[in-house]
Coordinates of C-alpha atoms and ligand atoms in Angstrom, one line a residue:
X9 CA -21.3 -35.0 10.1
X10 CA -21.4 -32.2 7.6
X11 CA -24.2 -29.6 8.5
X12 CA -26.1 -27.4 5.9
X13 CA -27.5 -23.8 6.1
X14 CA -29.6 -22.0 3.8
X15 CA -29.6 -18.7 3.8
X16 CA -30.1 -15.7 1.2
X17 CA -26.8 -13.8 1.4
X18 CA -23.5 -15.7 2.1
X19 CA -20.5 -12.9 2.5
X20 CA -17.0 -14.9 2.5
X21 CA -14.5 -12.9 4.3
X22 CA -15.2 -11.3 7.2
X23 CA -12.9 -7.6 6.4
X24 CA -14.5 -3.9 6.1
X25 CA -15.9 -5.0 2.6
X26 CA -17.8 -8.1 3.9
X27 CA -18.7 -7.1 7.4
X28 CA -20.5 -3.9 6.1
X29 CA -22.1 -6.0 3.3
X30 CA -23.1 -8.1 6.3
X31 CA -24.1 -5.6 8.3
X32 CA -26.4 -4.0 5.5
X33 CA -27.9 -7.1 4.2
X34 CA -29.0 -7.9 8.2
X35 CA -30.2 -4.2 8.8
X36 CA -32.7 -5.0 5.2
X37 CA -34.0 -8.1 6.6
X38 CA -31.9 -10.2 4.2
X39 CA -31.0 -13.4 6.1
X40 CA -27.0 -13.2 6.2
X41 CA -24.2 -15.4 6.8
X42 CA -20.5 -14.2 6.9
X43 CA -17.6 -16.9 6.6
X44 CA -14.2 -15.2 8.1
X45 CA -11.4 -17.4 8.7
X46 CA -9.3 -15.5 10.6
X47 CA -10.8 -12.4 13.2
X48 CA -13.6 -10.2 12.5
X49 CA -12.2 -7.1 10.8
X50 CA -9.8 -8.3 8.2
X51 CA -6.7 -6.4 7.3
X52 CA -8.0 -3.5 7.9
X53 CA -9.2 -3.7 11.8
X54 CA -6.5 -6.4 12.6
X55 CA -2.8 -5.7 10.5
X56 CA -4.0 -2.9 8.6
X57 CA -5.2 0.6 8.7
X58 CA -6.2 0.5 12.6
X59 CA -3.4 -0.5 14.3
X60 CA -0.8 1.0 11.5
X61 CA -2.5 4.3 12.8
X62 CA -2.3 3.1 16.4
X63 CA 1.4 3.1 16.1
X64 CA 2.2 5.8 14.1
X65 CA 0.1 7.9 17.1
X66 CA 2.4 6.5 19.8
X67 CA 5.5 7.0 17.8
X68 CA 4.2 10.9 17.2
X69 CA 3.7 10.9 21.0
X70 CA 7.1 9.6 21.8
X71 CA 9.1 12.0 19.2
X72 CA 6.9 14.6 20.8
X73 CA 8.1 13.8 24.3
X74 CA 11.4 13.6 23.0
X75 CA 11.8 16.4 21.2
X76 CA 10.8 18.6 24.5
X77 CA 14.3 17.3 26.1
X78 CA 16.3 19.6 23.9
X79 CA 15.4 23.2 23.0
X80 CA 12.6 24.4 21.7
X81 CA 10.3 26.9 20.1
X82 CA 7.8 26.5 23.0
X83 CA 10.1 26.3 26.6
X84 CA 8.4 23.2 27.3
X85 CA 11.2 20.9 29.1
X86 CA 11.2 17.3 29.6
X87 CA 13.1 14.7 31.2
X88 CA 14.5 11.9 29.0
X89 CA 11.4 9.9 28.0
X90 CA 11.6 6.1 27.7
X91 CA 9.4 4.0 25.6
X92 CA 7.9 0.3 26.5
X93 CA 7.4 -0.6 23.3
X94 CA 5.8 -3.8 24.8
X95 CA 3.2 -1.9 26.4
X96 CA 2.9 0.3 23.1
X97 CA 1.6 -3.1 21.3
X98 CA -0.4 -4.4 23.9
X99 CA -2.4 -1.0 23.7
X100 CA -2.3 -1.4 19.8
X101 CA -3.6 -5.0 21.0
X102 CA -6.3 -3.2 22.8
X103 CA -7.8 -0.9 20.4
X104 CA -7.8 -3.5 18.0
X105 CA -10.2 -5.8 20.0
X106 CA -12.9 -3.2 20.7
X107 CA -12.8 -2.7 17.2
X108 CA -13.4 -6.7 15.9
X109 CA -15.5 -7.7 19.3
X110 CA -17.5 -4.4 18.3
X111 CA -18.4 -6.0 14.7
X112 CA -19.7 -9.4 16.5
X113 CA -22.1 -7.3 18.7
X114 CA -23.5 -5.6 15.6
X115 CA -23.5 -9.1 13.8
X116 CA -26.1 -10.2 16.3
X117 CA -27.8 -7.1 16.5
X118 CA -28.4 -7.4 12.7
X119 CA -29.0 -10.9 13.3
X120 CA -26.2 -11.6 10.5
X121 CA -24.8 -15.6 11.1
X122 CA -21.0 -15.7 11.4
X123 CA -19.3 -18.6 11.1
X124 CA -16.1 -19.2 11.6
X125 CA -13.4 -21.1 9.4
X126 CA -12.1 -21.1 5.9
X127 CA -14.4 -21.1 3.0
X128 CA -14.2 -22.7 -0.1
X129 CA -16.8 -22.1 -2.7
X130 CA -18.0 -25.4 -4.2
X131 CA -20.0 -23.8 -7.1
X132 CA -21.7 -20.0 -7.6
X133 CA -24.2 -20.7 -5.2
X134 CA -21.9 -23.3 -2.1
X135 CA -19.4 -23.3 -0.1
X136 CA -18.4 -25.8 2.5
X137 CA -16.2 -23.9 5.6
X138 CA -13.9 -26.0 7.3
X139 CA -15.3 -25.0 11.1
X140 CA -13.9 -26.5 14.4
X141 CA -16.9 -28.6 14.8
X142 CA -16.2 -30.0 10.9
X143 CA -17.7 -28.9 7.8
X144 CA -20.0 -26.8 7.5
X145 CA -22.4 -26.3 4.0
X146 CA -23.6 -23.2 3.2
X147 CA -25.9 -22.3 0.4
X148 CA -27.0 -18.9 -0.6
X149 CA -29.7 -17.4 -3.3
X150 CA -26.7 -14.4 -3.4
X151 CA -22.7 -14.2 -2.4
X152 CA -20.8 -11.3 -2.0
X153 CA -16.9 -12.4 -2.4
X154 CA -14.8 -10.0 -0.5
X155 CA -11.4 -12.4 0.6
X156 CA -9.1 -8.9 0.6
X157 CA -5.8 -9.1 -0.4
X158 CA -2.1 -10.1 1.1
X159 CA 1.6 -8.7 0.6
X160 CA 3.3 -9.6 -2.3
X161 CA 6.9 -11.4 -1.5
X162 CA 9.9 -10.8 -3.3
X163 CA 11.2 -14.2 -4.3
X164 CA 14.6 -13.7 -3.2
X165 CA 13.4 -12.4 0.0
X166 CA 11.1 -14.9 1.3
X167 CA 8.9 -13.9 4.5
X168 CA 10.3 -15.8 7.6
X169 CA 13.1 -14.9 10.4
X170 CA 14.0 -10.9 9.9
X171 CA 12.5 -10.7 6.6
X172 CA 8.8 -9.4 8.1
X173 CA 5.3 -8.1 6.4
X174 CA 3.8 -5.1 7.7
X175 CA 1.4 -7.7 9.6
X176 CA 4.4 -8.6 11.9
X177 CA 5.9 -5.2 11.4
X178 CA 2.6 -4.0 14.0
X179 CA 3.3 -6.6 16.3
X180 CA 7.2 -7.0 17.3
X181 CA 8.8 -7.8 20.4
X182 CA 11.3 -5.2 20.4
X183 CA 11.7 -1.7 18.7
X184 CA 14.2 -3.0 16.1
X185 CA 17.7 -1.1 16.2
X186 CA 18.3 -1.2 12.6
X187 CA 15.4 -1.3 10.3
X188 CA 15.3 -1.6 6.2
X189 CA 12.3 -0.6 4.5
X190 CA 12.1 -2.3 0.9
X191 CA 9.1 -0.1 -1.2
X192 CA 8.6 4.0 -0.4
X193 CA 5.1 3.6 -1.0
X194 CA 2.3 4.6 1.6
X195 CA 2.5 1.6 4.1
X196 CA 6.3 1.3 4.1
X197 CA 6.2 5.2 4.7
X198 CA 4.3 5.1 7.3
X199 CA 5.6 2.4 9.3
X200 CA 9.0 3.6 8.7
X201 CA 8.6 6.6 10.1
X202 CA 7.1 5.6 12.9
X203 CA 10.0 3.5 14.1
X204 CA 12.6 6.2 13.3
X205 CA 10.0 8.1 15.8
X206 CA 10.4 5.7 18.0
X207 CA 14.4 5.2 17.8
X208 CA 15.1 2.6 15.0
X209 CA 17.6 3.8 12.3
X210 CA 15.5 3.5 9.1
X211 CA 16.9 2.8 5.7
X212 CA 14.4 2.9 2.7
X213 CA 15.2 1.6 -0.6
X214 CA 13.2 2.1 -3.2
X215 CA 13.7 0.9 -7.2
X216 CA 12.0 3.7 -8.6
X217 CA 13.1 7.0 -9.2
X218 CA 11.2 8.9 -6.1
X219 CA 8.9 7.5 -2.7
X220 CA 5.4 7.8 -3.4
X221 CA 5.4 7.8 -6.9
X222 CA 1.4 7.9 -7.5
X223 CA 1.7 11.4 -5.8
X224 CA 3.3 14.3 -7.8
X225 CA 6.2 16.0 -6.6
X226 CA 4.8 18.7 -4.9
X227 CA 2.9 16.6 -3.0
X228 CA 5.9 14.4 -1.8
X229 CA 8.5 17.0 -1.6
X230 CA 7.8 18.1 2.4
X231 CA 7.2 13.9 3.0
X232 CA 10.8 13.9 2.2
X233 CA 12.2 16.9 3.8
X234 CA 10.5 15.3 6.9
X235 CA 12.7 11.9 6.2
X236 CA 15.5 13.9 6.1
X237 CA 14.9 15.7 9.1
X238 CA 13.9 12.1 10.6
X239 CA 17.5 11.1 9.7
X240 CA 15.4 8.2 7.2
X241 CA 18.2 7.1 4.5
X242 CA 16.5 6.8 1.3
X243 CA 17.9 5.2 -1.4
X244 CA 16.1 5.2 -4.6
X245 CA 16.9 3.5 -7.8
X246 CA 18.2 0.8 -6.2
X247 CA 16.9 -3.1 -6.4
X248 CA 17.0 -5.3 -3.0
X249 CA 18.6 -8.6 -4.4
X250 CA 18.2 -10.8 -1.3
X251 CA 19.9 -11.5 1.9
X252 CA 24.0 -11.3 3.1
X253 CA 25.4 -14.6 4.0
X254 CA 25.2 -14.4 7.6
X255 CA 21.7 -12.9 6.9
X256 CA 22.4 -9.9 8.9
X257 CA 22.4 -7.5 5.9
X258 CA 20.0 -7.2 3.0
X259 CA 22.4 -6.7 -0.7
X260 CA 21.1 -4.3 -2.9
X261 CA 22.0 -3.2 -6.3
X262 CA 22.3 0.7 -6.3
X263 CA 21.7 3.0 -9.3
X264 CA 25.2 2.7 -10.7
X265 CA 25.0 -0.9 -11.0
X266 CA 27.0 -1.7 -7.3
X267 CA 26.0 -4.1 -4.9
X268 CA 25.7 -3.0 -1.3
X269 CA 25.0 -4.8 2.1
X270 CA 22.8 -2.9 4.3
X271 CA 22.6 -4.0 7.9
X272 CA 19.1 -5.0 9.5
X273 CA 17.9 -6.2 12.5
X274 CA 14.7 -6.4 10.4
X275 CA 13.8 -6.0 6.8
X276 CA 10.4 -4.8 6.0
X277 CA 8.9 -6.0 2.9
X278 CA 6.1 -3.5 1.7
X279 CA 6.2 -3.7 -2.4
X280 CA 2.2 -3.8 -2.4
X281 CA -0.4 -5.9 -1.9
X282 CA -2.1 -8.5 -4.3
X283 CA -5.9 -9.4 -4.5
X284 CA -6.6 -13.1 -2.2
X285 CA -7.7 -15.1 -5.5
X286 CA -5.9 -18.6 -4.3
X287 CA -7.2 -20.6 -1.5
X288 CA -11.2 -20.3 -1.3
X289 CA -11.8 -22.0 -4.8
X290 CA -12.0 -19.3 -7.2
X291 CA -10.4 -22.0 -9.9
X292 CA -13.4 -23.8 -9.4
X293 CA -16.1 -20.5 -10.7
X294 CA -16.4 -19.6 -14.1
X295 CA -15.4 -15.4 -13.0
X296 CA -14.0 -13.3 -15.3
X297 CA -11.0 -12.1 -14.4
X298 CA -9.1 -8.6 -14.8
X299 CA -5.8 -9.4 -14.9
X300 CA -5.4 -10.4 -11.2
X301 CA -8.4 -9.4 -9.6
X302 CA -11.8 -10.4 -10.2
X303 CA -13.6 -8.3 -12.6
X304 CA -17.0 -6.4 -11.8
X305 CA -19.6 -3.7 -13.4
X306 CA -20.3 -0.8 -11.8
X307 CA -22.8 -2.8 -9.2
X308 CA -20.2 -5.3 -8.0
X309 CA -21.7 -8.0 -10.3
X310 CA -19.4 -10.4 -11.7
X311 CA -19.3 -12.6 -14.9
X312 CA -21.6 -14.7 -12.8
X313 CA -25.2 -14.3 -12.1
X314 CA -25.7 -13.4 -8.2
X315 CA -22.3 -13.5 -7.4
X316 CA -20.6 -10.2 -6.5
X317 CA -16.9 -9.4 -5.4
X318 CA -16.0 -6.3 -3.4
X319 CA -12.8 -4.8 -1.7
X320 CA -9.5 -5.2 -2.2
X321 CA -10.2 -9.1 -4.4
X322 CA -11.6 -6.3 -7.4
X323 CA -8.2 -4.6 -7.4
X324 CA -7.2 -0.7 -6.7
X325 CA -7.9 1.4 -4.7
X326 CA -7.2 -1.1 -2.3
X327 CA -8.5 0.8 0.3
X328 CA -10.9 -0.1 2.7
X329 CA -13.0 2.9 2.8
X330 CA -13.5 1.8 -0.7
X331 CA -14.5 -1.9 -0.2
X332 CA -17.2 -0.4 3.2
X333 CA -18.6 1.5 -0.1
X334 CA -19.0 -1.0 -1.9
X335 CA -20.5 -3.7 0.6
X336 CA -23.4 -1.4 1.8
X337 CA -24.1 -0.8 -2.4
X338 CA -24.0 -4.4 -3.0
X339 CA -26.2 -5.4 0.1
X340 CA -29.2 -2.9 -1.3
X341 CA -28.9 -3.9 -4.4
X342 CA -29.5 -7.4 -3.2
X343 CA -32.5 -6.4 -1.7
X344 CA -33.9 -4.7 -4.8
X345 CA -32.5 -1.2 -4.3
X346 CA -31.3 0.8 -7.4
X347 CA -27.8 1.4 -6.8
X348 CA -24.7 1.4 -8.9
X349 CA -20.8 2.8 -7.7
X350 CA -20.3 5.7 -9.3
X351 CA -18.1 7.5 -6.7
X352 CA -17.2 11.0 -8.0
X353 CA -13.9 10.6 -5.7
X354 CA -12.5 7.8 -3.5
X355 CA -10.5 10.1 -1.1
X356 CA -6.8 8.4 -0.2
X357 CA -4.7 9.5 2.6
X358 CA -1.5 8.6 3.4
X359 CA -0.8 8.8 7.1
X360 CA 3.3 9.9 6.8
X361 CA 4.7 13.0 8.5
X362 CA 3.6 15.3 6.8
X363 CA -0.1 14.0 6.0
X364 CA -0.9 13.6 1.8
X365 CA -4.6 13.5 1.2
X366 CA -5.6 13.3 -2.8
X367 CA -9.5 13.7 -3.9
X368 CA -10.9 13.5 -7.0
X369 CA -8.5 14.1 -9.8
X370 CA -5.2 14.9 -9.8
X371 CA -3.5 18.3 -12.5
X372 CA -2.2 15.6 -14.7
X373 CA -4.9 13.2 -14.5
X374 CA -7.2 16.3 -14.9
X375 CA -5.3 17.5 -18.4
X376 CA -5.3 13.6 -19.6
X377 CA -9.1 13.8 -19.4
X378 CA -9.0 16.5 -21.4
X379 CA -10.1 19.5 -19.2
X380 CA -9.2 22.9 -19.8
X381 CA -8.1 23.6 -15.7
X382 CA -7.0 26.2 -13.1
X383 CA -4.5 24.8 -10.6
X384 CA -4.2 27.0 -7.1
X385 CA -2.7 26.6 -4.3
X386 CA -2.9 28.2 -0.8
X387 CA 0.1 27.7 1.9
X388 CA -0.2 26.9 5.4
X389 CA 2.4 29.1 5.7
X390 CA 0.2 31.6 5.6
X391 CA -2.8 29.8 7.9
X392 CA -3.3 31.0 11.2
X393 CA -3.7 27.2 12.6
X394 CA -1.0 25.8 11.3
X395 CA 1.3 28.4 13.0
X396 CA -0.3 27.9 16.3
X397 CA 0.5 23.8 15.6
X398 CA 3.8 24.7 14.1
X399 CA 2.2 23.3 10.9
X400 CA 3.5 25.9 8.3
X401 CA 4.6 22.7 6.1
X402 CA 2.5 22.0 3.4
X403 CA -0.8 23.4 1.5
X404 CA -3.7 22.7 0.0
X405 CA -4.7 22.9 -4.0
X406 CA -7.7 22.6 -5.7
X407 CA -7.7 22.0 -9.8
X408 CA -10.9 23.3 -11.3
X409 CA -12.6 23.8 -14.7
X410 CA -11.4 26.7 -16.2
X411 CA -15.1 27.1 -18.2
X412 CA -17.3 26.7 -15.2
X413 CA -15.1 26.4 -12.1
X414 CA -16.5 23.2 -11.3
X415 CA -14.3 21.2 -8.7
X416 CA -12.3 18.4 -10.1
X417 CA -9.9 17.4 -7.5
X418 CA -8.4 18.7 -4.1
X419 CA -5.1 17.6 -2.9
X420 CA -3.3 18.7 0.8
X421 CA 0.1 17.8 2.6
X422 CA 0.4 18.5 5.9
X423 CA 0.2 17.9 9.3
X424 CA -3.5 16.4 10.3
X425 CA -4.6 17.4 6.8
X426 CA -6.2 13.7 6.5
X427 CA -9.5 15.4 8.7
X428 CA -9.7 17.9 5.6
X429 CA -10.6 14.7 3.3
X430 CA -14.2 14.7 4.6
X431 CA -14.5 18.2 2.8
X432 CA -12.8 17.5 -0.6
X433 CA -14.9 14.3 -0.9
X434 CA -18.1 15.8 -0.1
X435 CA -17.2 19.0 -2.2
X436 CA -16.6 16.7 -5.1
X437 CA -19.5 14.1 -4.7
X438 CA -21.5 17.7 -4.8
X439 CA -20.3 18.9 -7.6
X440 CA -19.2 22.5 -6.1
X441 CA -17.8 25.1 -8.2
X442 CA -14.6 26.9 -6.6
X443 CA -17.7 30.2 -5.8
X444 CA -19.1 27.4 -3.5
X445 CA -16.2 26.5 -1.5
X446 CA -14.7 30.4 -1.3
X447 CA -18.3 31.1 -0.5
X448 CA -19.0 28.8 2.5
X449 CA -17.8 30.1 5.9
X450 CA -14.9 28.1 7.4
X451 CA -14.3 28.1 11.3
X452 CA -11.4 30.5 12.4
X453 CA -8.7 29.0 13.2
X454 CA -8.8 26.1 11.5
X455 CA -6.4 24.8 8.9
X456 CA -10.0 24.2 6.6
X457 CA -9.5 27.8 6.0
X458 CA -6.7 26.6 3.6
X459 CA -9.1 25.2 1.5
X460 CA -11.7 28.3 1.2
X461 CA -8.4 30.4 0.3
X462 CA -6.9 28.2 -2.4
X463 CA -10.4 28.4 -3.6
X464 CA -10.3 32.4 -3.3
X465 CA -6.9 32.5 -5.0
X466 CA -8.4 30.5 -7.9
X467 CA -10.9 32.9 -8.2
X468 CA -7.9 36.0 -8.2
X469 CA -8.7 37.1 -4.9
X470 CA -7.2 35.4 -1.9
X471 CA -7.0 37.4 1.6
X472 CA -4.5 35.8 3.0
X473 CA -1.5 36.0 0.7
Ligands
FAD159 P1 -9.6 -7.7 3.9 O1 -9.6 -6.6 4.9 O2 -8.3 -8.2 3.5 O3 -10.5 -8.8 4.5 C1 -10.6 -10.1 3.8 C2 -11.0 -11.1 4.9 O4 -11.4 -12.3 4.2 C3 -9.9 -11.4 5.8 O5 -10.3 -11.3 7.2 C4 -9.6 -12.9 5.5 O6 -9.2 -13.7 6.6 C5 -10.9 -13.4 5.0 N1 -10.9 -14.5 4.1 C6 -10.1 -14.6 3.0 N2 -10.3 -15.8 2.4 C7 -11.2 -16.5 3.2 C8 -11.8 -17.8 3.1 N3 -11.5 -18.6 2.1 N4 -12.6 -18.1 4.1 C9 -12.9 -17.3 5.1 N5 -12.4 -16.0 5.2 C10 -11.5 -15.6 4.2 N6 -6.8 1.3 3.9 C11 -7.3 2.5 4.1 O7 -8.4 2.8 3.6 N7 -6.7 3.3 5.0 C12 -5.5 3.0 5.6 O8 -5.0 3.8 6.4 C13 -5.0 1.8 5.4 N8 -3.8 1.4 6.0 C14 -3.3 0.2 5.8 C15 -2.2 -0.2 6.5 C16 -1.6 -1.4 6.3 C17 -0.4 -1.8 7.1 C18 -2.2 -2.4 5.4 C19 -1.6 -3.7 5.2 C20 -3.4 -2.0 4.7 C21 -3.9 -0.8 4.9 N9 -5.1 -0.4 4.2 C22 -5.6 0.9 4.5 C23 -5.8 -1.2 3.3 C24 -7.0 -1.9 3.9 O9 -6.6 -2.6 5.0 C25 -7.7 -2.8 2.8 O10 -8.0 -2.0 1.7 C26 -9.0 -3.4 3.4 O11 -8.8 -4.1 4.5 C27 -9.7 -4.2 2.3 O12 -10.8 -4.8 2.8 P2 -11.4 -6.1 2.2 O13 -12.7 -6.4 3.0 O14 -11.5 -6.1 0.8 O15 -10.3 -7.2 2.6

C-alpha cells in the first residue's frame, strides 16, 4: 500500500548540500523530510572528502614512520614499520560512521523526517521513494534537489575488475603493488600519493600538458617536485586508450603518438565528476538546464517555482563546502529570510603533499577582470614554523588592487597550509585591504605569519626577507 506524507520541505539526497538544507529547515521550524538512497553523508562523508583525508593522514603517518628508518635531519630512529592496510580502512570505516550516524542524531534533534530509499520526483511538488516497506509519496509546498554528482567513465575503460573509482579506491583489500592513476587533477593527486606513501608504485598519466591545470604553475611546481621525490611517474600528454589483452596493463598513447602498456594491479579512474541528473526523474520537470547541471539564480531557485537545486547537481565548484553554503541559504530563504549567494570567495584546497589552497581570485583571473593588481609573495623559506616542521617548501601570495589595496585573492602551497584557508576566506568575505592583514597581529611561530608578510612585502616593507 503506497503511504503519503505531507510535509513543507522535501530535500532529495541526503549529502552535505541536503543534510544541512535539512538540518536548517528543522532548526526554523519548517517541517522537513530528506530522501537519501544510499547513507547519510553523501559523497562527501562516505567516498569523498572524509575518508579521502582519512587515508591520506595514515599514508603521511606511515611515510613518516618510514622515513625515520634511514637517516635523518632529526636522529630520530625507527625500526622497519609495517602497515595493516586492513586495519587502516577499517579505521577509515570508523571515522566515517561517527560522521553519518552523527547527521541522524541531529535529524531527530531537528525533528527533520528521513526516509530512506530512492526518490523519483513525480511532478515539481511529488516524489514517490521506493522504501523497504514499498512506496512511499511524498509531497512538499518546497524541494530542495541536491542528488550530487558521480565519476565520469572513460568509455574504453569501463568501471569493473581493476579498473576502480575513487569510491573503491578508499576501500581496497590490499595496498595495490602497482597502481595507475588516469587524471592529475586534485582527487587522483591525492589518492595517488597516498598509496605511493604507503608502498604502491604510482604512475599518473595525464592528457594535458601539466597536473593540476586550474592551478598556475607556481602553485603546482613544489606538488610536483614532491612526486618526484615520491618516485610518482608522471606522464602528461598522453591519452589512456583502454586495457592490454590480458588486462594486466592499461595502453596509452604518449605525446609522440606511441602506444604503451603500463602495468597495473589497479587503474584508478579520476577524469572528474559529473552532476547526478539521470535516475530521480529530472526528464520528467520542466528545469532549465546549464549545459549539464541544473541551472539556478543566485538563491538556488530554478526555472521552477519552489523548486531549488544545490551542490554538486548545479555544477562547479563541486565542492562540498560549497553545496553546506548553499543548503543553509536555501533553507532561510524558504522560511522567508532574505538571502541570496553571493560568496566573495569559495576557498578550494587540495589535500596533495605539498598542500594548494586558492581564495578569491587568482593573478590571471584578477587581470581578466580587469584590475590594475600587485602580486606578492612571502616564502616559508623564510618562516620560522615551517623550519621547525621542516616546511620551507612553498609560500603564500596575495594579489591586491593596486588603487586601493583591497584583497582580491590569496593563494598558499605547503605543508598544512589548508588551516590558512579560514583566514584568506574571511579576509576576502571582509573586504580587507593588504594594511589590514600586515596590520593584524599573527601568533609567533605560526606559518600564518606568511600571510601578514606577503601582505608587508606588498606594501614594500616585509621584515622577514
Ligand atoms: P553528494 O555528496 O553527492 O550527495 C548526494 C546524495 O544524494 C547522495 O548521498 C546520493 O545517494 C543521494 N541521491 C542521489 N539521487 C537520489 C535519489 N534519487 N534518491 C535518494 N537519494 C539520492 N569536496 C571538498 O569540499 N573537499 C574535499 O576535500 C573533497 N574531497 C573529495 C574527495 C573525493 C575522493 C571525492 C569523490 C569528492 C571530494 N569532494 C571534496 C567533493 C564533495 O564530496 C562533493 O562536492 C560533495 O559531496 C557534494 O555534495 P552534494 O550534497 O551536492 O552531493
Amino acid at each position: 500500500m503506497t503511504k503519503t506524507i505531507e510535509c513543507k520541505v522535501l530535500v532529495l539526497g541526503g549529502g552535505p548540500g541536503g543534510y544541512i538544507a535539512a538540518i536548517r529547515a528543522g532548526q526554523l521550524g519548517l517541517d522537513t523530510v530528506c530522501v537519501e538512497g544510499a547513507e547519510l553523508g553523501g559523497t562527501c562523508l562516505n567516498v569523498g572528502c572524509i575518508p579521502s583525508k582519512a587515508m591520506i593522514h595514515a599514508a603521511d603517518e606511515f611515510e613518516k614512520a618510514v622515513h625515520f628508518t634511514g637517516k635523518n635531519a632529526l636522529g630520530i630512529s625507527l625500526e622497519k614499520p609495517s602497515l595493516d592496510f586492513k586495519q587502516t580502512v577499517a579505521w577509515k570505516d570508523g571515522i566515517v560512521k561517527r560522521l553519518t550516524g552523527g547527521i541522524g542524531g541531529l535529524f531527530k534533534k531537528n525533528k527533520v523526517k528521513h526516509v530512506a530509499g530512492w526518490g523519483t520526483m513525480v511532478d515539481g511538488k511529488t516524489c514517490e521513494v521506493a522504501t523497504e516497506d514499498g512506496t512511499v509519496t511524498i509531497k512538499a509546498q518546497h524541494v530542495i534537489l541536491a542528488t550530487g554528482s558521480v565519476p565520469v567513465e572513460i568509455p574504453s575503460l569501463p568501471y569493473g575488475g581493476n579498473v576502480i573509482s575513487s569510491t573503491e579506491a578508499l576501500s581496497l583489500d590490499k595496498v595495490p603493488g602497482k597502481l595507475t592513476v588516469i587524471g592529475g587533477g586534485y582527487i587522483g593527486l591525492e589518492l595517488g600519493i597516498a598509496y605511493a606513501k604507503m608502498g604502491s608504485k604510482v604512475t599518473v598519466v595525464e592528457a594535458l600538458g601539466r597536473i593540476l591545470a586550474q592551478y598556475d604553475k607556481d602553485l603546482t611546481k613544489p606538488v610536483a617536485a614532491s612526486l618526484k621525490k615520491l618516485g610518482i611517474k608522471v606522464l602528461t600528454d598522453t591519452k589512456a586508450k583502454g586495457l592490454s589483452k590480458d588486462g594486466k596493463a592499461l595502453l596509452v598513447e604518449t605525446k609522440d603518438g606511441n602506444e604503451e602498456e603500463i602495468k597495473s594491479d589497479k587503474i584508478l579512474v579520476t577524469v572528474g565528476r559529473r552532476a547526478k541528473t539521470e535516475g530521480w526523474g529530472l526528464e520528467g520537470l520542466d528545469l532549465t538546464m546549464n549545459g549539464r547541471v541544473v541551472a539556478i539564480d543566485d538563491k538556488c531557485q530554478t526555472s521552477m517555482t519552489d523548486v531549488y537545486a544545490i551542490g554538486d547537481l548545479t555544477g562547479e565548484p563541486m565542492l562540498a563546502h560549497r553545496a553546506m553554503a548553499q543548503g543553509e541559504m536555501v533553507a532561510e530563504i524558504i522560511a522567508g529570510k532574505k538571502r541570496t549567494f553571493d560568496k566573495v570567495s569559495i576557498p578550494a584546497v587540495c589535500f596533495t603533499d605539498p598542500e594548494i589552497v586558492t581564495a578569491g581570485l587568482s593573478p590571471e583571473q584578477a587581470k581578466e577582470a580587469g584590475f590594475d593588481i600587485k602580486v606578492d609573495q612571502f616564502p616559508f623559506m623564510a618562516n620560522g614554523r615551517a623550519m621547525t616542521m621542516e616546511a620551507e617548501d612553498g609560500f603564500v601570495r596575495i594579489v591586491a588592487r593596486n588603487d586601493n589595496h583591497v584583497v582580491l585573492g590569496i593563494q598558499a602551497v605547503g605543508k598544512g597550509v589548508s588551516e590558512l584557508s579560514a583566514a584568506f576566506s574571511l579576509a576576502l568575505e571582509m573586504g580587507a585591504r593588504l594594511e589590514d592583514i600586515a596590520g593584524t597581529i599573527h601568533a609567533h611561530p605560526t606559518q600564518s605569519e606568511a600571510f601578514q608578510e606577503a601582505a608587508l612585502k606588498s606594501l614594500g616593507h616585509a621584515l622577514h626577507i
